[in-house]
Coordinates of C-alpha atoms and ligand atoms in Angstrom, one line a residue:
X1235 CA 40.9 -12.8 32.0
X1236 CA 43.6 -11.5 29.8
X1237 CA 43.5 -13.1 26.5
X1238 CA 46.9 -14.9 26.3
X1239 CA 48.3 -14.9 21.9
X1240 CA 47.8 -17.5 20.1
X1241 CA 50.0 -19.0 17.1
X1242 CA 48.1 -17.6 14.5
X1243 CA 48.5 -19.6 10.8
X1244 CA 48.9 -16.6 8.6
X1245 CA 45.3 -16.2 8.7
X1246 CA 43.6 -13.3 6.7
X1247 CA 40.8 -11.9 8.5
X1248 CA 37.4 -9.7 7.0
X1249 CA 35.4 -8.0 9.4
X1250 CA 32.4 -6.4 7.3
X1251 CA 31.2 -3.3 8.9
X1252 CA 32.7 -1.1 11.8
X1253 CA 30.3 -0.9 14.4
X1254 CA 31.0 -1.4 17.8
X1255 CA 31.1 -4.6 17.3
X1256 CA 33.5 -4.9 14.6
X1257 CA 35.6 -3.0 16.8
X1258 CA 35.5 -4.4 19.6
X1259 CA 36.0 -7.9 17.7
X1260 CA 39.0 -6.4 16.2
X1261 CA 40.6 -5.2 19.3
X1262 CA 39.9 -9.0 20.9
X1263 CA 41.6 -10.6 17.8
X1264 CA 44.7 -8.7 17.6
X1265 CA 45.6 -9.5 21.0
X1266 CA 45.2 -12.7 20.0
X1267 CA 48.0 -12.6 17.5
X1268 CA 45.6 -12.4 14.4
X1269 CA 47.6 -10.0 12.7
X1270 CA 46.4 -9.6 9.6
X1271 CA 42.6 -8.3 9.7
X1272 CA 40.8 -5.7 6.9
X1273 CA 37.6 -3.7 8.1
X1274 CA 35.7 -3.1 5.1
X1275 CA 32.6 -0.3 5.9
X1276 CA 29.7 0.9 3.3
X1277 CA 29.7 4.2 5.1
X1278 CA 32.1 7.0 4.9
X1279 CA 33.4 6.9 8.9
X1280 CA 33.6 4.1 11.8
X1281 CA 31.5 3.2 14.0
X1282 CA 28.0 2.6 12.5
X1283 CA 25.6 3.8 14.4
X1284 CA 28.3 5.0 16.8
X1285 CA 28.9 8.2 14.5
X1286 CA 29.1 11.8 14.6
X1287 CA 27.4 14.3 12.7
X1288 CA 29.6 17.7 12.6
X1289 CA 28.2 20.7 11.1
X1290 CA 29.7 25.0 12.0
X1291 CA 31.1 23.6 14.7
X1292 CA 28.6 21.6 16.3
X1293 CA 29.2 17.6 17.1
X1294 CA 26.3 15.5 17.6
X1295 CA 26.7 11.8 18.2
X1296 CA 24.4 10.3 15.7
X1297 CA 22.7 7.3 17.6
X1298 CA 23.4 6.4 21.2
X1299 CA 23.7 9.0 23.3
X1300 CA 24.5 6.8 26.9
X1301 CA 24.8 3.4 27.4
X1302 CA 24.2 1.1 30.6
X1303 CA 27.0 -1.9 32.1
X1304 CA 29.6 0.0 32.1
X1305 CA 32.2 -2.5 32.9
X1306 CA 31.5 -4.5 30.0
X1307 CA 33.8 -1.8 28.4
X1308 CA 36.1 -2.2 31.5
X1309 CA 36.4 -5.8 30.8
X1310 CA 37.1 -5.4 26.4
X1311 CA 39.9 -2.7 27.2
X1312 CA 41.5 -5.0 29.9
X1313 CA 41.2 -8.2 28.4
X1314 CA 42.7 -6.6 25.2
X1315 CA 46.1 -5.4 27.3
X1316 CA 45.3 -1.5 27.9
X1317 CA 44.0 0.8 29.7
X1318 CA 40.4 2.1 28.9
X1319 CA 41.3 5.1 27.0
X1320 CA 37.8 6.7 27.9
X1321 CA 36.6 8.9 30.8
X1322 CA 33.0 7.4 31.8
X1323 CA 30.9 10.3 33.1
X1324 CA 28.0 9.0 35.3
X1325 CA 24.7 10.5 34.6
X1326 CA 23.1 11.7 37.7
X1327 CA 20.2 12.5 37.0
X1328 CA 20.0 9.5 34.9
X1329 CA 17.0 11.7 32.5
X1330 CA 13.9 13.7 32.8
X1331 CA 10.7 13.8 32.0
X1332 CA 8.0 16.0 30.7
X1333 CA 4.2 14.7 30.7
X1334 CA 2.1 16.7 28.3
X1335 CA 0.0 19.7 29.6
X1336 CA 1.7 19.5 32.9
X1337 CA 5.0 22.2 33.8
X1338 CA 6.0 19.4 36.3
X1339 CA 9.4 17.6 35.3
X1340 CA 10.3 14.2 36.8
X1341 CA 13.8 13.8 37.6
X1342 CA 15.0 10.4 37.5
X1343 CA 17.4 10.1 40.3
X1344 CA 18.9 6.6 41.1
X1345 CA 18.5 7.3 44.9
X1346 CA 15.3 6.4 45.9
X1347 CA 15.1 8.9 48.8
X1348 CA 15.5 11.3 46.3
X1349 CA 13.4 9.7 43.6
X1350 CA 10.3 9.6 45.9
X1351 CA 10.3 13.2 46.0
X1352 CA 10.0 13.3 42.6
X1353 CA 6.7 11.4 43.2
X1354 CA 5.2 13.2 46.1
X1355 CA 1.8 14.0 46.1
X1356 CA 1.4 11.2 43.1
X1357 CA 2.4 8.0 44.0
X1358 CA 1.5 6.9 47.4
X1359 CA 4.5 4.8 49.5
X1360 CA 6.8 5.5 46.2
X1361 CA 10.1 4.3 47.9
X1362 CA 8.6 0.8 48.9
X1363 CA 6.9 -0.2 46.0
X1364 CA 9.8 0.7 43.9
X1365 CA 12.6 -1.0 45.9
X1366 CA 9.9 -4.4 45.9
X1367 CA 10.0 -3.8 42.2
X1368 CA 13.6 -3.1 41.6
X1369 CA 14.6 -6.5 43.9
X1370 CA 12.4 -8.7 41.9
X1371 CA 14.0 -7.2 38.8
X1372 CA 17.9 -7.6 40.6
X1373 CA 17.1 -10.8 41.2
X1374 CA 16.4 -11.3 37.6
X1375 CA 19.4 -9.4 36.4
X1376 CA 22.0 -11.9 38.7
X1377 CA 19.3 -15.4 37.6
X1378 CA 19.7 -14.9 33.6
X1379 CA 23.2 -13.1 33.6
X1380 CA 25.4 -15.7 32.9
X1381 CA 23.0 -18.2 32.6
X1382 CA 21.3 -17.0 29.2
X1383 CA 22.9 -13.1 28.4
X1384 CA 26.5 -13.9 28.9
X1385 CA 26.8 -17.6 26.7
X1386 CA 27.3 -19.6 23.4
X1387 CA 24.5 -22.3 22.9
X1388 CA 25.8 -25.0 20.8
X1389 CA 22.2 -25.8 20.1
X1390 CA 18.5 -25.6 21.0
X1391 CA 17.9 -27.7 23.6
X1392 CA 21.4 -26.8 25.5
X1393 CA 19.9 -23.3 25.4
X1394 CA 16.4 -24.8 26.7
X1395 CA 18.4 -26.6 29.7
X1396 CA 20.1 -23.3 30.2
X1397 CA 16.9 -21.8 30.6
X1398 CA 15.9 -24.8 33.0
X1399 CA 18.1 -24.1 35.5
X1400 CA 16.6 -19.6 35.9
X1401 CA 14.6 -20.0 39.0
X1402 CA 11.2 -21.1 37.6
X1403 CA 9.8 -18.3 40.1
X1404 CA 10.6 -15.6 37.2
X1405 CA 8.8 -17.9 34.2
X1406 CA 5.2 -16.1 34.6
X1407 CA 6.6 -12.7 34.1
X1408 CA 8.3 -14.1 30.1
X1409 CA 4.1 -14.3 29.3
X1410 CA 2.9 -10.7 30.6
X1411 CA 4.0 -7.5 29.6
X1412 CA 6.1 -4.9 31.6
X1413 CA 3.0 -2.9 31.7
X1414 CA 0.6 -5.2 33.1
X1415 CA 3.5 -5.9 36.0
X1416 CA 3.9 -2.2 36.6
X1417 CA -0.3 -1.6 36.8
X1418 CA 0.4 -4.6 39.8
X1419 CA 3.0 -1.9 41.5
X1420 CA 1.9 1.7 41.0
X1421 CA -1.4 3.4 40.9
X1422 CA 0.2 6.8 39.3
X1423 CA 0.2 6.9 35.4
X1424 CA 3.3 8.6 35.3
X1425 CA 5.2 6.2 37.9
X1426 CA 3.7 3.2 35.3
X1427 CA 4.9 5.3 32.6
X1428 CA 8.6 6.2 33.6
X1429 CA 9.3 2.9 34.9
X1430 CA 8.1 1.3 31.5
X1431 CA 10.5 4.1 29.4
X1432 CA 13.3 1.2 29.2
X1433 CA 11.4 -0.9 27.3
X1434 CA 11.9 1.9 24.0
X1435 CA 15.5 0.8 24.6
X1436 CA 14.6 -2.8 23.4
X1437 CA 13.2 -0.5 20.8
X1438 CA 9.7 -1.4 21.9
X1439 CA 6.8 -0.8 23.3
X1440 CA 6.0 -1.5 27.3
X1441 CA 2.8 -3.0 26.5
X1442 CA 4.3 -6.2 24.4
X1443 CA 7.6 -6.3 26.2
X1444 CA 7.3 -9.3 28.4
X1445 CA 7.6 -8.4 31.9
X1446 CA 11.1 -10.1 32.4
X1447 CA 12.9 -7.0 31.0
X1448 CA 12.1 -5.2 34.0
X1449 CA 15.7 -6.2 34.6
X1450 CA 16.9 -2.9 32.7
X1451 CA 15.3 -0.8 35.3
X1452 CA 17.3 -2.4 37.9
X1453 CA 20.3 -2.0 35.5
X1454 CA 19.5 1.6 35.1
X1455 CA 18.6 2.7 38.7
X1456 CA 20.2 0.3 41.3
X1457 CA 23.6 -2.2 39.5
X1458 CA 25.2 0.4 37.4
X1459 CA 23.4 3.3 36.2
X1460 CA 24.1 5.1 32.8
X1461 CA 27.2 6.5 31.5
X1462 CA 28.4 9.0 29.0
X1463 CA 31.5 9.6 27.7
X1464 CA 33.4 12.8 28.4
X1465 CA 33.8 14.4 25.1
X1466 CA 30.7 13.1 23.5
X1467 CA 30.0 9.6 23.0
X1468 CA 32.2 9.3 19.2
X1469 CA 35.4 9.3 21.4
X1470 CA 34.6 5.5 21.9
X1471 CA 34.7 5.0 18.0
X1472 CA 37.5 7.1 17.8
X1473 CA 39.7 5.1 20.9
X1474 CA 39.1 2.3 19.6
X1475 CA 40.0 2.8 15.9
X1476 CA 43.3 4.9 17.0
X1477 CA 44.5 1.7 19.2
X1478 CA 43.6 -0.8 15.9
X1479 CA 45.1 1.3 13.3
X1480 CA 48.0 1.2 16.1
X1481 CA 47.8 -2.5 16.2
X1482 CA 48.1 -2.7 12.1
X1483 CA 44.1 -3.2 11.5
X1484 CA 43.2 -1.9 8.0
X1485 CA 40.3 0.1 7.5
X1486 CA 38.5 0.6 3.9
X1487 CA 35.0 3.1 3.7
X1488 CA 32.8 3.8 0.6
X1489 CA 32.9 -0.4 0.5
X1490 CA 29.4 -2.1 0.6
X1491 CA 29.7 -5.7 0.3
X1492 CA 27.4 -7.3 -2.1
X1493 CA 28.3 -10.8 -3.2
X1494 CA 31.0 -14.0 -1.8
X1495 CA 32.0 -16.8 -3.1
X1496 CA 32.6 -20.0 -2.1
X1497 CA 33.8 -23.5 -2.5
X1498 CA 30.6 -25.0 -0.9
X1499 CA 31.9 -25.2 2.6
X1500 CA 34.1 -21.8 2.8
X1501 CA 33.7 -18.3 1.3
X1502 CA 36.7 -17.3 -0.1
X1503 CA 35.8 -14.0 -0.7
X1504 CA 34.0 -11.3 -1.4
X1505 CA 32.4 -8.6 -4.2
X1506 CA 31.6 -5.0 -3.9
X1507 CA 29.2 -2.6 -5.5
X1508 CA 32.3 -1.8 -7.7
X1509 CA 33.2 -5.6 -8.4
X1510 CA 36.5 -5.5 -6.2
X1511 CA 37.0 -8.8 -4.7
X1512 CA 37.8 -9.0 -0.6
X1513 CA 39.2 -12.2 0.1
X1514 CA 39.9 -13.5 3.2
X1515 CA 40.4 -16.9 5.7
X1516 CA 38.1 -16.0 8.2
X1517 CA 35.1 -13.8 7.9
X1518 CA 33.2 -11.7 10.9
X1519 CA 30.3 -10.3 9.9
X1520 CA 29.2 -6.8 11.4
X1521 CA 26.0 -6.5 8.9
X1522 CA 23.0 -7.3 10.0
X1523 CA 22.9 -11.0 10.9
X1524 CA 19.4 -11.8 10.2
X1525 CA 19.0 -9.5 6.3
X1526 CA 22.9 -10.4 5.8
X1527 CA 21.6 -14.0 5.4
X1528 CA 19.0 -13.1 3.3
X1529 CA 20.8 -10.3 1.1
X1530 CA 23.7 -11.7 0.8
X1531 CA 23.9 -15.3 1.3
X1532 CA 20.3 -15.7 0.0
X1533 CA 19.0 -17.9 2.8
X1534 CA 15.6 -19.5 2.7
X1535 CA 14.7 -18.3 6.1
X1536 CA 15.5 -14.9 5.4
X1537 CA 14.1 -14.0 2.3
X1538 CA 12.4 -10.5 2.6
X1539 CA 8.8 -12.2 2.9
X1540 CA 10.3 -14.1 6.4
X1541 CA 12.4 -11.0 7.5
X1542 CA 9.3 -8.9 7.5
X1543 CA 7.5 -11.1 9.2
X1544 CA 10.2 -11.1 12.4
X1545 CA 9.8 -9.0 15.0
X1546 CA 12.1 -5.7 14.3
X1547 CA 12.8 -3.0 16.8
X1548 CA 10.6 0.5 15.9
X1549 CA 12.6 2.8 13.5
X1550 CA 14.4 6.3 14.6
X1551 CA 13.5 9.5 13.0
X1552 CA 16.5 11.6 14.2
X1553 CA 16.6 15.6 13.7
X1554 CA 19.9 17.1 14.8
X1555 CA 19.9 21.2 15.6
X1556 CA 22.6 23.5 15.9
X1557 CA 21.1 26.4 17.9
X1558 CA 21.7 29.6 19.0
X1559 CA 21.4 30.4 22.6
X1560 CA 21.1 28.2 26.2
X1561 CA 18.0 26.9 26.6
X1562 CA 17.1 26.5 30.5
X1563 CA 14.3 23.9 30.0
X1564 CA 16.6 21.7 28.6
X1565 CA 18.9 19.2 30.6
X1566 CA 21.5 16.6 29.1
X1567 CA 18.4 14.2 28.7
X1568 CA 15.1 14.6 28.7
X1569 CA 11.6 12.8 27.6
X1570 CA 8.8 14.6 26.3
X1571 CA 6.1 12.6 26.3
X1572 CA 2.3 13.1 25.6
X1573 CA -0.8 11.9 27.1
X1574 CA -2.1 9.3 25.4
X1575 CA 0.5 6.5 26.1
X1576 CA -1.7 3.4 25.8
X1577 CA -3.2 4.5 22.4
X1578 CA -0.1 5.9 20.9
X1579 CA 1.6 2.5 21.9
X1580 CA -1.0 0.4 20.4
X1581 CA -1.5 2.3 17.0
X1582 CA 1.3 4.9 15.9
X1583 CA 4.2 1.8 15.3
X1584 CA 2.0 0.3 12.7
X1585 CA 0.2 3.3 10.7
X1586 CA 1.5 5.2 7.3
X1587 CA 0.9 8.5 9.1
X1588 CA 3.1 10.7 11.5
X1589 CA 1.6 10.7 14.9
X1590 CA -0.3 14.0 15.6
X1591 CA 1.6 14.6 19.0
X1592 CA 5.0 13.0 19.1
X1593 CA 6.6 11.3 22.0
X1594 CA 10.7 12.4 21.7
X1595 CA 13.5 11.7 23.4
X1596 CA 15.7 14.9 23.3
X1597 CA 19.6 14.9 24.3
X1598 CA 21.6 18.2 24.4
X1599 CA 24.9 17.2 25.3
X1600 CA 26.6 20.8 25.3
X1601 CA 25.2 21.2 28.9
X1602 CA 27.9 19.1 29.8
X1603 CA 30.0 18.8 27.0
X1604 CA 30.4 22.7 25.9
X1605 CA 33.0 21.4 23.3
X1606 CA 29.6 20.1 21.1
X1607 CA 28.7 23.4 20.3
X1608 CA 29.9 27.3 19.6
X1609 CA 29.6 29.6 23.0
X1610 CA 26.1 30.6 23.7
X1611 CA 24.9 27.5 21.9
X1612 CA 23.2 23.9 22.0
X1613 CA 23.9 21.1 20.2
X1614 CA 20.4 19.4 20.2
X1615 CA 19.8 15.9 19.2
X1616 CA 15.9 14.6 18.9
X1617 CA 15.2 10.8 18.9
X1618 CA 11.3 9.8 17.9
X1619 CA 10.6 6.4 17.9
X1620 CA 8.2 5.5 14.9
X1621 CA 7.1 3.1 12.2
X1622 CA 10.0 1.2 10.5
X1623 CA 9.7 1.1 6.2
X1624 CA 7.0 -2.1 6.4
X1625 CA 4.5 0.0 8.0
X1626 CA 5.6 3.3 6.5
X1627 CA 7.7 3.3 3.1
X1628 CA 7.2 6.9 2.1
X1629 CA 8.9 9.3 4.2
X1630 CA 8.7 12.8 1.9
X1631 CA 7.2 14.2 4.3
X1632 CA 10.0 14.2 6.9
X1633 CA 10.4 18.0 7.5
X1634 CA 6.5 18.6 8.2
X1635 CA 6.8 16.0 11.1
X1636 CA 10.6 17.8 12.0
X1637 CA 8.9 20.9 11.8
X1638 CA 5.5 20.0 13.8
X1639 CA 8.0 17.9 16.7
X1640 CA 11.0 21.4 17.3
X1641 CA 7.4 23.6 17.2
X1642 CA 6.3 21.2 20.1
X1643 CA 9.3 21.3 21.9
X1644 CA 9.6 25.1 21.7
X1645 CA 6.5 25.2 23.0
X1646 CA 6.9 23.1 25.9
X1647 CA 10.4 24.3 26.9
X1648 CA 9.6 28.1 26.5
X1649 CA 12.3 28.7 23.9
X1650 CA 11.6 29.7 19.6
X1651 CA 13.8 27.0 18.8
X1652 CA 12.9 27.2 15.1
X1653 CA 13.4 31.0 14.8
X1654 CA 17.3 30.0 16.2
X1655 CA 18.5 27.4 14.5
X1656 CA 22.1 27.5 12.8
X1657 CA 22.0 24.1 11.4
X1658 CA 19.5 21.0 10.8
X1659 CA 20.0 17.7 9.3
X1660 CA 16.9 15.4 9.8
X1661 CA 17.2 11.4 9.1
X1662 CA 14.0 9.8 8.7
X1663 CA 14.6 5.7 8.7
X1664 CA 15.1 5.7 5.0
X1665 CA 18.2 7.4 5.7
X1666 CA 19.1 5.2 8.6
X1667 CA 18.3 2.2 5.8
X1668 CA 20.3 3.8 3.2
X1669 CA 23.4 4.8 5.0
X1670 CA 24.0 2.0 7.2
X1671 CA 22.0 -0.9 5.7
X1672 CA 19.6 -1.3 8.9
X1673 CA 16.8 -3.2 8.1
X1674 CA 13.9 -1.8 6.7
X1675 CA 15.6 1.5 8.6
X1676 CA 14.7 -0.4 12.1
X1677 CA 17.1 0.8 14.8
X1678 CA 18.4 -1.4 17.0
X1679 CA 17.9 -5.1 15.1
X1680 CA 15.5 -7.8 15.7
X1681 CA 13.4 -7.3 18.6
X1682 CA 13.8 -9.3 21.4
X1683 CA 10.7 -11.2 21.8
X1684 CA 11.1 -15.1 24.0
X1685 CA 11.0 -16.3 19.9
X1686 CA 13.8 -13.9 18.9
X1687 CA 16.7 -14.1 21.9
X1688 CA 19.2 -16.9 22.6
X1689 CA 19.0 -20.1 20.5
X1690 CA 16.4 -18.1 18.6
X1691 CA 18.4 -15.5 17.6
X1692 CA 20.3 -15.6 13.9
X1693 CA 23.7 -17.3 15.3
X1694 CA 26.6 -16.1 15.7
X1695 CA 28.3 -19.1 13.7
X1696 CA 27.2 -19.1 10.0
X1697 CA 24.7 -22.2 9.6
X1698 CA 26.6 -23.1 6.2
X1699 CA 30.2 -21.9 6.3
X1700 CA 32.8 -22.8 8.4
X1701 CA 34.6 -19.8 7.9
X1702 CA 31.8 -17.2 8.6
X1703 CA 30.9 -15.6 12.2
X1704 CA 28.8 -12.4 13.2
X1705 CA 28.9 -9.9 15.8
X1706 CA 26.5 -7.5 16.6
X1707 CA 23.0 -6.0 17.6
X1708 CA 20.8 -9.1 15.9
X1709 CA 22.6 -11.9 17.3
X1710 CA 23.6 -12.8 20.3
X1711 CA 23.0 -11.7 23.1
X1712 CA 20.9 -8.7 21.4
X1713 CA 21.5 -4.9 20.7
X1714 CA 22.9 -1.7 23.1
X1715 CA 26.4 -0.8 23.2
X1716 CA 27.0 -3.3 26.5
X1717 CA 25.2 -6.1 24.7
X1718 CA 27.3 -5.5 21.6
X1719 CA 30.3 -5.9 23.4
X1720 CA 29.8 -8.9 25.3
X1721 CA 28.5 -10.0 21.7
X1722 CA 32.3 -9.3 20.7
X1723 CA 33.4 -12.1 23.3
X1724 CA 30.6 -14.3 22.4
X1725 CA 31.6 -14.5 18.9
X1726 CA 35.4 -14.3 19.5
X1727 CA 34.9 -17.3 22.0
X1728 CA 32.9 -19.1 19.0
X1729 CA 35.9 -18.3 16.4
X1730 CA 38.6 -20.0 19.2
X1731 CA 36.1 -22.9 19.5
X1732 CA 36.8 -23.8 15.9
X1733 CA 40.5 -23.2 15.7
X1734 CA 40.7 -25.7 18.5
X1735 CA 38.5 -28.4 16.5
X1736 CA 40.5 -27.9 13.1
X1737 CA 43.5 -28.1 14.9
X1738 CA 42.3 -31.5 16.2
X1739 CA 41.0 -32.7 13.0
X1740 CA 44.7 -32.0 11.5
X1741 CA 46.7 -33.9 14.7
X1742 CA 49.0 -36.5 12.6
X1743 CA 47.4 -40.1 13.8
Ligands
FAD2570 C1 19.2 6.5 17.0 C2 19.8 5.4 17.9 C3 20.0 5.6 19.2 C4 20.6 4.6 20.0 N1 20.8 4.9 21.3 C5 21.4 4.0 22.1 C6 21.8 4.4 23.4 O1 21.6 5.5 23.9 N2 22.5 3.4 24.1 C7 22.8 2.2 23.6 O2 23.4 1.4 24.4 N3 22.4 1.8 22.4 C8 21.8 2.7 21.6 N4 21.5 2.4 20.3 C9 21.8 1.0 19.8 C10 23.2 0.9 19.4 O3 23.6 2.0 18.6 C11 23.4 -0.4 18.7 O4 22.9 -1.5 19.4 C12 24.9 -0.7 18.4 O5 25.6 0.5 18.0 C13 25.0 -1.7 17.2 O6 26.3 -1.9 16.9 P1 26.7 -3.0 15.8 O7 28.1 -3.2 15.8 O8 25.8 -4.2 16.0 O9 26.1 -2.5 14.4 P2 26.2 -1.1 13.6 O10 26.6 0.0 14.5 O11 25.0 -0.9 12.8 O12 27.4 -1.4 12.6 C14 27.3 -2.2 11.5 C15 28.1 -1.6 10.3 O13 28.0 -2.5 9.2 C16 28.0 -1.7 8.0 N5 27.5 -2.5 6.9 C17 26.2 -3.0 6.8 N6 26.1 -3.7 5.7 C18 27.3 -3.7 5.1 C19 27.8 -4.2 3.9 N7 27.0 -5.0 3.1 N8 29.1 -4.0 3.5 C20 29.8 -3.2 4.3 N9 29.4 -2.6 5.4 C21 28.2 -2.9 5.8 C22 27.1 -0.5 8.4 O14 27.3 0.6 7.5 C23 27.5 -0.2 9.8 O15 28.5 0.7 9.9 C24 20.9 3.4 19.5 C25 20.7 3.1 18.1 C26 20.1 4.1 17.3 C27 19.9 3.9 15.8

């Protein structure tokens, strides 16, 4: 549905932060008619953790690196009157994988004639046993859509009777892990292991992931599969900001918001860490919803003490190398995992201590991007899930544990990585905290436990001000670059909602 304008009252609109979903907030609102919106960002570029690193004439995108649902994007551009000014590139293989002290490397093909091959010799009947799991997972993909991901809750129990209606067939699987569900499918460890890799991008660990999220693997390898962006994946932040500034959006960086005020019901405006004051009608907040409260707005429910007691997605230390030569036992995406999953699992997440042998991600987007890096080289981006700033404050020691994961992967790829590199940056999650305000340096939001999603999550309509809204990865629906999107309509829906009821209020009688 195209969003049809709206007579607009000379409103003056915030939107604090420019993630994805400021962006994609902005975009829905000027096509609205709201024609007079400020983004204010603490950082120095767009597109929180949709940024780009650039360094002797590499480009690495920063944080996500490929993204699932493609057509929630579809959906934003057309709604919002253009055409998607983005070429989606489908990933095909969608990754691979590397088991410790083994030189076979899974594949991860989304056709599952091609996928059992991947399996042979391992996993016994591969092709049925996966296509019975993916169809239980498709079928609760289509049950929960629309029925939980895709709406506002005006309150608890309309989200409760929203749950009601999911097929009660699927309400075991929200009180058993994804692992235990996978040890009921396949008998191979690294089938179990593979199939449970999309529960890291919940930022969690299969083993207390409830079982329902096998939903993602059907997203991933039978509805829509993954998607990069030709050009690397900052071209989104960079379309989108071109069409706003287009569109008369204003955009202000080096601004951390720090204090509002208010007239009780309303905040009128706004401080910074330089005592400028932001004032606006209507606010959107991009900030974290859940510490915003607490930092900001100084909410009971989200003092420090309560926010470290929520459940928060595990923290990214990122190491970005420029380096010199192609490196053949690398593709575009790849996991490099060890093998201990179970124990690492269980203990690394909560321990002051760098893990001995590191479970990575590792992207190299020049293999099909060759604009990311200099002929001859790689662009090489390294993604370790570990401990967020509760569990592990101190992170001086960043470059041993760099050090200790590129002199694992040169190991295990054949290649002296360290002996080539051009340029390093390494961001342990004080850096992620520090740059971008992410909680405790946690790297996608609130986890999304059953206590932490829908009516559970920190709303996306302030609790105290009329005025206030918030988009992004912790509220609703939850984080990923599709989820942050539809989060976009969610909130935008919510902001029309109330335009409607004031405009009521102020009918003449
Ligand atoms: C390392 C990493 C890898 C990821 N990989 C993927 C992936 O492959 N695929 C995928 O789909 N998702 C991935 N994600 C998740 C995805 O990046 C997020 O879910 C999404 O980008 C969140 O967007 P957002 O708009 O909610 O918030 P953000 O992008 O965090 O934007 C919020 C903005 O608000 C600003 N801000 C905060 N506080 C203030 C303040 N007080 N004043 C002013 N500005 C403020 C911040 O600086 C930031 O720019 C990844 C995340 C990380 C960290």
């Amino acid at each position: 549905m195209i969003h049809k304008r709206i007579k607009v009252l000379d409103k003056k609109v915030l939107i604090i932060g420019s993630g994805l979903g400021a962006l994609s907030t902005a975009l829905r609102l000027t096509t609205l008619g709201y024609d007079d919106i400020t983004i204010v960002e603490k950082y120095h570029s767009p597109g929180g953790r949709l940024n780009v690193l650039r360094d002797q004439g590499f480009t690495f995108d920063m944080g996500p690196s490929f993204f699932s649902m493609s057509y929630e994007f579809d959906e934003l551009f057309k709604t919002c009157g253009m055409e998607n000014p983005l070429k989606f590139k489908k990933l095909d293989p969608l990754y691979s994988v590397n088991f410790a002290g083994s030189d076979r490397v899974f594949r991860i093909y989304t056709d599952l004639d091609k996928l059992e091959k991947e399996f042979e010799g391992i996993e016994p009947n591969f092709k049925a046993k996966a296509e019975k799991y993916l169809e239980n997972a498709g079928k609760i993909f289509h049950d929960t859509e629309y029925k939980v991901v895709k709406s506002n809750f005006s309150s608890t129990p309309a989200y409760l009777m929203s749950l009601a209606q999911v097929p009660w067939k699927h309400a075991p699987r929200m009180f058993y892990s994804m692992w235990t569900d996978l040890e009921k499918t396949f008998e191979s460890n690294e089938a179990k292991v593979i199939f449970s890799l999309v529960a890291f991008f919940l930022g969690a660990t299969p083993f207390d992931t409830p079982a329902v999220y096998k939903l993602l693997s059907y997203t991933e390898l039978v509805h829509d599969g993954y998607w990069n962006v030709e050009g690397g994946m900052y071209k989104i932040t960079e379309a989108m900001v071109s069409e706003l500034s287009k569109r008369g959006v204003k955009f202000e960086y080096g601004v951390e918001i720090k204090d509002y005020f208010s007239d009780g019901h309303r905040v009128t405006g706004f401080s910074d860490q330089h005592g400028n004051i932001h004032q606006a009608d209507l606010i959107v907040v991009n900030a974290d919803a859940a510490s915003f409260r607490g930092e900001i707005f100084k909410r009971k429910a989200f003092t420090e003490e309560k926010l470290d007691k929520m459940d928060w997605t595990l923290a990214p230390f990122t190491i970005y190398l420029g380096v010199k030569g192609k490196i053949a036992g690398l593709n575009h995406h790849n996991y490099f995992l060890g093998d201990n999953f179970r124990d690492y699992s269980d203990k690394i997440f909560k321990l002051a201590v760098n893990p001995e042998k590191p479970y990575y991600y590792v992207n190299v987007s020049s293999k099909s991007n060759p604009n990311c890096a200099p002929e001859g080289c790689e662009n090489i981006f390294i993604l370790c899930p570990v401990p967020d700033m509760r569990f592990k404050a101190d992170w001086s020691d960043s470059e041993q544990l760099a050090d200790d994961i590129i002199a694992d992967l040169s190991q295990r790829v054949g290649y002296d990585i360290a002996g080539n590199i051009i340029t390093k940056t390494v961001l342990p999650p004080t850096e992620w905290e520090g740059r971008l305000n992410l909680y405790k340096g946690s790297g996608l939001g609130l986890a999304h436990g059953l206590n932490q999603v829908g009516a559970f999550r920190p709303k996306n309509k302030d609790e105290e001000f009329d005025n206030v809204y918030y988009v992004g990865a912790s509220t609703t629906p939850g984080t990923g670059l599709p989820m942050v999107v539809i989060s976009s309509r969610l909130v935008v829906e919510r902001i029309l909602e109330q335009e409607k009821k004031s405009k009521r209020e102020h009918l003449p009688v």
